[in-house]
Short mmCIF file of C-alpha atoms in Angstrom, two decimals:
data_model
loop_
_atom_site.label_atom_id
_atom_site.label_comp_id
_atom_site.label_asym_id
_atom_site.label_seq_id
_atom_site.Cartn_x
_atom_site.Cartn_y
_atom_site.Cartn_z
CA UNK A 1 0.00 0.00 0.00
CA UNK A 2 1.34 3.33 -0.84
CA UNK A 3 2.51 5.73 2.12
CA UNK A 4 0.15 8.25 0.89
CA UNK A 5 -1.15 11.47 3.86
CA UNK A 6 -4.46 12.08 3.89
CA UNK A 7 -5.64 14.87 5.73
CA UNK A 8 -8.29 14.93 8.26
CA UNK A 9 -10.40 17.86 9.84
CA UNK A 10 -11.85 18.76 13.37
CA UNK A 11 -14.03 21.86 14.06
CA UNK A 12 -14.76 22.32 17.78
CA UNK A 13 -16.67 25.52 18.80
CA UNK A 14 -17.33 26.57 22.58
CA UNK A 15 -18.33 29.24 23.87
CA UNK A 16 -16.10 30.57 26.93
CA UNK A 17 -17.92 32.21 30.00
CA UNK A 18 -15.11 34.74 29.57
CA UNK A 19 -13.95 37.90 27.44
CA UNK A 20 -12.11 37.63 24.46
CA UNK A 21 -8.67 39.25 26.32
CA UNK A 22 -8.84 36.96 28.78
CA UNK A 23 -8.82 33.85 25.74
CA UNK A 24 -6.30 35.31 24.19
CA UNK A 25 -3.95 35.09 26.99
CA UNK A 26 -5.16 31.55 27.95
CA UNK A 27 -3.71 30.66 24.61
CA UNK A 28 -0.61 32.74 24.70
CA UNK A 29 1.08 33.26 28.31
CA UNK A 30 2.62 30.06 29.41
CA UNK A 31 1.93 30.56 33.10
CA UNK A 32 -1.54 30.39 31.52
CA UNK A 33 -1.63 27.80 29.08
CA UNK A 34 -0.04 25.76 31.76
CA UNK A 35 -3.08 25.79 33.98
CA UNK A 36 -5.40 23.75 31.09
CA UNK A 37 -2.91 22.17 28.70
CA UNK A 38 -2.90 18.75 28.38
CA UNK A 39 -5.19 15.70 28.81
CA UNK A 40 -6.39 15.28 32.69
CA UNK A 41 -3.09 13.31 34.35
CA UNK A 42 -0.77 15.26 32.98
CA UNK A 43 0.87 18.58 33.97
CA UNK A 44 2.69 21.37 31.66
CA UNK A 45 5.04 23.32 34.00
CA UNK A 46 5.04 27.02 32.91
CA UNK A 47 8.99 26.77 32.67
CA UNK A 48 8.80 24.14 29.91
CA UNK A 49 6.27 25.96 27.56
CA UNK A 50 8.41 28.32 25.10
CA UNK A 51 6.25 30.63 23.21
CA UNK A 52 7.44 33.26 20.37
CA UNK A 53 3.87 34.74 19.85
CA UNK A 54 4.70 35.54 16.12
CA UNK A 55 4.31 34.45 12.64
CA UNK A 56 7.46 32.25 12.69
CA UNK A 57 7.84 32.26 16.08
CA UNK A 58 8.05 28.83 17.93
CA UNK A 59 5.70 27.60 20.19
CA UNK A 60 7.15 24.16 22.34
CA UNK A 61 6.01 22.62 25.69
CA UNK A 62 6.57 19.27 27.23
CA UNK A 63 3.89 17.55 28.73
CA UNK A 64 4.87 15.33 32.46
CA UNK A 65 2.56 12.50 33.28
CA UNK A 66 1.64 13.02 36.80
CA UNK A 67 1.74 9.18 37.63
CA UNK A 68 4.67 7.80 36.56
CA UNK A 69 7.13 10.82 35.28
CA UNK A 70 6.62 10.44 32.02
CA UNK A 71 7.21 13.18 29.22
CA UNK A 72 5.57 14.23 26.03
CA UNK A 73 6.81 16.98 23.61
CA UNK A 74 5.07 19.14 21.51
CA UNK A 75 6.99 21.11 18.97
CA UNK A 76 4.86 24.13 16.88
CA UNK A 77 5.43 27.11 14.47
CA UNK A 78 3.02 29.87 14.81
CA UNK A 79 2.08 30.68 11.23
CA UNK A 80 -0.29 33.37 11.88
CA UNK A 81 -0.80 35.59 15.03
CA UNK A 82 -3.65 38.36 14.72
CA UNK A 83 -4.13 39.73 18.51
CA UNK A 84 -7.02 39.03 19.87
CA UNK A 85 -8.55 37.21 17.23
CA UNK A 86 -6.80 34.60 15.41
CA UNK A 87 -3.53 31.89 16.43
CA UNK A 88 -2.79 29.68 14.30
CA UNK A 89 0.22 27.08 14.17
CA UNK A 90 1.66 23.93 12.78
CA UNK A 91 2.67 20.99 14.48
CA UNK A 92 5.30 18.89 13.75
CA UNK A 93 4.58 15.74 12.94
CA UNK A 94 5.35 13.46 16.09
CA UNK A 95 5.90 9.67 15.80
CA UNK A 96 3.44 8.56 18.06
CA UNK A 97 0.26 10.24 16.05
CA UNK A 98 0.14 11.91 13.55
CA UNK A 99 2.54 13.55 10.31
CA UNK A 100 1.81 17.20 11.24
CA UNK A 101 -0.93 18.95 11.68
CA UNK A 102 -2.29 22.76 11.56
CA UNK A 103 -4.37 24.04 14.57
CA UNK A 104 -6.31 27.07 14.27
CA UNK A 105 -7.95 29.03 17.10
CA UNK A 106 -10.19 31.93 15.85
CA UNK A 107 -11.96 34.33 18.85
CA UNK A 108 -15.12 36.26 18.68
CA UNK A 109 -16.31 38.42 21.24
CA UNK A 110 -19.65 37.88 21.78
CA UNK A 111 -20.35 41.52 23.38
CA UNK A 112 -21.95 40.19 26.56
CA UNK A 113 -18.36 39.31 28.14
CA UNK A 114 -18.46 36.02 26.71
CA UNK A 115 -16.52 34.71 23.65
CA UNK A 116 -16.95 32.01 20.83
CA UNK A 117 -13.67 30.05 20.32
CA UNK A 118 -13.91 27.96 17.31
CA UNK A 119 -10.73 25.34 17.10
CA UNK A 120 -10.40 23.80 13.99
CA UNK A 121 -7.52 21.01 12.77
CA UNK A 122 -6.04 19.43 10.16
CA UNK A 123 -4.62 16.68 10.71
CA UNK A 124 -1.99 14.64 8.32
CA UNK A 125 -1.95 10.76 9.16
CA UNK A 126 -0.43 7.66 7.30
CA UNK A 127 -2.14 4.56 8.22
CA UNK A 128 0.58 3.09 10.13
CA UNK A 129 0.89 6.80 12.48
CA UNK A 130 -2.99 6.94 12.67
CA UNK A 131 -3.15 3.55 14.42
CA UNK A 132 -0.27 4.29 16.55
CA UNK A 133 -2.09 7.36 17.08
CA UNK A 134 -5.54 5.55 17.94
CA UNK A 135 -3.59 3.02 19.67
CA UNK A 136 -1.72 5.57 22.43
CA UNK A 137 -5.34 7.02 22.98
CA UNK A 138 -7.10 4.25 23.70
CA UNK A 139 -3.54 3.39 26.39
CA UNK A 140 -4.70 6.73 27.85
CA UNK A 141 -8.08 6.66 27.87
CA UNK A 142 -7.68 2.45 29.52
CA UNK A 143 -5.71 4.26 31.66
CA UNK A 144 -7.85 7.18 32.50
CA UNK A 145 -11.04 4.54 33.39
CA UNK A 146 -8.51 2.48 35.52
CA UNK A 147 -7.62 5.76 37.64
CA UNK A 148 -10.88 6.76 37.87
CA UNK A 149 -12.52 3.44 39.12
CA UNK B 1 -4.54 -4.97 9.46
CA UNK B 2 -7.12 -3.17 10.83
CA UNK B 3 -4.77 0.05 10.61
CA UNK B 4 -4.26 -0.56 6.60
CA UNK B 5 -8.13 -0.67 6.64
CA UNK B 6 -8.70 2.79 8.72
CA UNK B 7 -5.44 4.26 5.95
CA UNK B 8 -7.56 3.08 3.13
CA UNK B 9 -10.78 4.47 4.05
CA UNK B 10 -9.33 7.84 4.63
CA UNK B 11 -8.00 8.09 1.73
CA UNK B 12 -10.96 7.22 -0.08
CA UNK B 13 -12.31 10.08 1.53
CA UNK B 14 -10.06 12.66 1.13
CA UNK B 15 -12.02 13.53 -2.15
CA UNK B 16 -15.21 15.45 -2.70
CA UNK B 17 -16.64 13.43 -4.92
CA UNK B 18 -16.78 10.22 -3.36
CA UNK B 19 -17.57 11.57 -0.40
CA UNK B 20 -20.86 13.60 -2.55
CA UNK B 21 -21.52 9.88 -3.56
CA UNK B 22 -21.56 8.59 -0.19
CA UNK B 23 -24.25 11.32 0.44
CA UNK B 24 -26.58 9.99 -2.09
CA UNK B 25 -25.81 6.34 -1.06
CA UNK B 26 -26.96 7.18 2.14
CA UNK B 27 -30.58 8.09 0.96
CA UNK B 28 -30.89 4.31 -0.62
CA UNK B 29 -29.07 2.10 -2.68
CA UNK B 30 -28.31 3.18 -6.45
CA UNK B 31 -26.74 2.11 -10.03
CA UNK B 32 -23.72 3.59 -11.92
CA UNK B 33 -25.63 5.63 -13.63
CA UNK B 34 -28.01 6.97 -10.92
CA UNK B 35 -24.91 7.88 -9.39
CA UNK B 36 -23.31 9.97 -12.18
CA UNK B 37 -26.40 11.99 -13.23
CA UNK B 38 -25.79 14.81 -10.62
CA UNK B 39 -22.25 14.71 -11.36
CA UNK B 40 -20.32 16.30 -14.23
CA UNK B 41 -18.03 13.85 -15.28
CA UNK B 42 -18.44 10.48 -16.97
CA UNK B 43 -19.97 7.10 -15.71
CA UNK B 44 -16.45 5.61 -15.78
CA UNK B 45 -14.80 8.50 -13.62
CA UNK B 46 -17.72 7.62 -11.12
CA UNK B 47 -17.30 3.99 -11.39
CA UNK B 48 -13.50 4.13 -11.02
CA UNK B 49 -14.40 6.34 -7.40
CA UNK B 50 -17.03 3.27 -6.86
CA UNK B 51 -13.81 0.52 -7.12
CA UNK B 52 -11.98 3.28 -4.08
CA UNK B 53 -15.29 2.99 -2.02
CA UNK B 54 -15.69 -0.55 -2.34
CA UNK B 55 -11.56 -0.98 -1.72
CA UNK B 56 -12.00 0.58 1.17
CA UNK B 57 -14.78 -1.27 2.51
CA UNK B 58 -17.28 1.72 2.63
CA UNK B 59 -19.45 0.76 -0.06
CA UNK B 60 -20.64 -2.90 -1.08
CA UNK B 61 -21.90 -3.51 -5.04
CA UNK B 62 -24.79 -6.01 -5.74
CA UNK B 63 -23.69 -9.54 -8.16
CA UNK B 64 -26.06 -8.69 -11.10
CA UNK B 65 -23.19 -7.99 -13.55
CA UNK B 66 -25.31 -5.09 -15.30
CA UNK B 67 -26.38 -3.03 -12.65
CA UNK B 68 -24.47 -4.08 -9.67
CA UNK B 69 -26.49 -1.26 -8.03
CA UNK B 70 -24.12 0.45 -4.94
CA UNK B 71 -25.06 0.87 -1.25
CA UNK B 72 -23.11 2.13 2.15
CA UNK B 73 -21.54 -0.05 4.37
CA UNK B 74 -21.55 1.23 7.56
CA UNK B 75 -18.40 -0.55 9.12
CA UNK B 76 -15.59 1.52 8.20
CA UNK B 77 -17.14 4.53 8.16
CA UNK B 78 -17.61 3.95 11.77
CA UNK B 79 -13.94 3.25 12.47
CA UNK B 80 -12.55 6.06 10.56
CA UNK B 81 -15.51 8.00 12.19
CA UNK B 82 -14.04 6.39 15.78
CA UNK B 83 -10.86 7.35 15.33
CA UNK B 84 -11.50 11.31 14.83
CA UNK B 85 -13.80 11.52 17.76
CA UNK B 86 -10.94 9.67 20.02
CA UNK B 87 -8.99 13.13 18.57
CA UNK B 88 -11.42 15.61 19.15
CA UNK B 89 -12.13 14.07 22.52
CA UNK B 90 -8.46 14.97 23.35
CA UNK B 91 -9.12 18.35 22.43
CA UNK B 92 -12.18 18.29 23.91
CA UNK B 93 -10.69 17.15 27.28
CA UNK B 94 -8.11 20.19 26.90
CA UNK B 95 -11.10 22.61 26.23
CA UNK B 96 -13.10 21.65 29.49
CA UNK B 97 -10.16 22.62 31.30
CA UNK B 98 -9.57 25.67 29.49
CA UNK B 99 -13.10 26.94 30.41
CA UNK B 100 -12.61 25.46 34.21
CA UNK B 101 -9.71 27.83 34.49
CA UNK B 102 -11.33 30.80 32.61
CA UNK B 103 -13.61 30.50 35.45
CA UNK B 104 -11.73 30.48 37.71
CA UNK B 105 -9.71 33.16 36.76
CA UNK B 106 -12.43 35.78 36.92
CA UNK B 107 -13.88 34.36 40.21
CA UNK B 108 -10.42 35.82 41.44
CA UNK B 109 -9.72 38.35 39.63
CA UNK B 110 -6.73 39.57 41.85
CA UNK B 111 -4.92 35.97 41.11
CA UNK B 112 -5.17 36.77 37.05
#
């Protein structure tokens, strides 16, 4: 079978109980990002998020599962930054999921102090990443219903 | 195996028009030709995206050698389906947090 990418694309929109500023800063002040990054289990320690808030600019963090120690890296370019409105980067592709991938986070204030955050993906798989990929989620999530029960 | 099969029907829809035809197939089966009337290009441009469908396991084609009318086959579709809500759920898990702390943050106001 031919290695061929195929791209595949995620919109998630929520609306934040909070004003657009406040957003913004969520996504780009590491003592902030640090407070909600990452999947429940795992902490992202303010000093190991690097962000260059600019086109170009990069945007890494490493990830430390709570349990047992362990780390995961994220590595990012931030292709566009339009304050307070719209952050978008690239991902590099990461051997345990996926061949890249391009996250986009677009803010609207909603002018009763609440904002709509709409977070849309594409993501590049092969077949071979994409079941590693599906295969490390369904580790965490085994994991996650084991630590909760 | 099974990760072959999820590569395969990704691909297959990766383009517009097979996933258009997948539309109509969900409405009921359908021929060749059914399927390339709302289309413009040619019954064999449509049946050639019919042989990527059926590759991949999202479509299954009746015997009768003339007709072989086309219909969806729900089975992959689900796994490839599976496999992007496992991703958004990871985003999803991020995004609960996110809000948590946004509320948080503006319960005490002094801390932000």
């Amino acid at each position: 079978m031919p290695e061929t990418a195929t791209a595949q694309v995620i919109t998630i929109t929520r609306i934040l109980d909070a004003p657009r500023e406040l957003v913004w800063r969520a996504w780009t002040e590491p003592e902030q990002l640090a407070r909600w990054w990452g999947t429940r289990g795992w902490s992202t320690p303010p000093e190991r998020i690097t962000m260059e808030v600019r086109p170009g600019g990069s945007f890494r963090l490493t990830s430390v599962c709570d349990e047992d120690g362990r780390t995961m890296a994220t590595e990012a370019v931030y292709l566009e930054v339009v304050e307070p409105e719209r952050l978008s980067f690239s991902e590099a592709p990461r051997e345990d999921c996926h061949e890249g991938a391009v996250g986009t986070v677009s803010l609207t204030a909603l002018g009763d102090g609440r904002t709509e955050m709409v977070f849309h993906s594409t993501i590049q798989t092969t077949g071979e990443l994409g079941g590693n990929a599906q295969a490390g989620l369904e580790r965490a999530f085994d994991r996650l219903a084991e630590h909760l029960s | 195996m099974a990760v072959d099969q999820l590569s395969t029907t990704f691909a297959a829809l990766a383009d517009p028009t097979r996933r258009a035809i997948l539309a109509r197939l969900a409405e009921g089966e359908a021929t060749v030709n059914q399927l390339a009337e709302p289309f413009p290009i040619t019954v064999q441009a449509v049946s050639k995206h019919l042989k990527v469908l059926e590759r991949a396991g999202l479509i299954m084609r009746g015997r009768s050698a003339q007709l072989r009318p086309s219909r969806l086959h729900g089975e992959a579709l689900k796994e490839a389906a599976d496999w992007l809500a496992r991703y958004r759920r990871f985003w999803e898990d991020r995004f609960d947090r996110l809000d948590e702390h946004l509320r948080e943050l503006q319960r005490r106001p002094g801390d932000a």
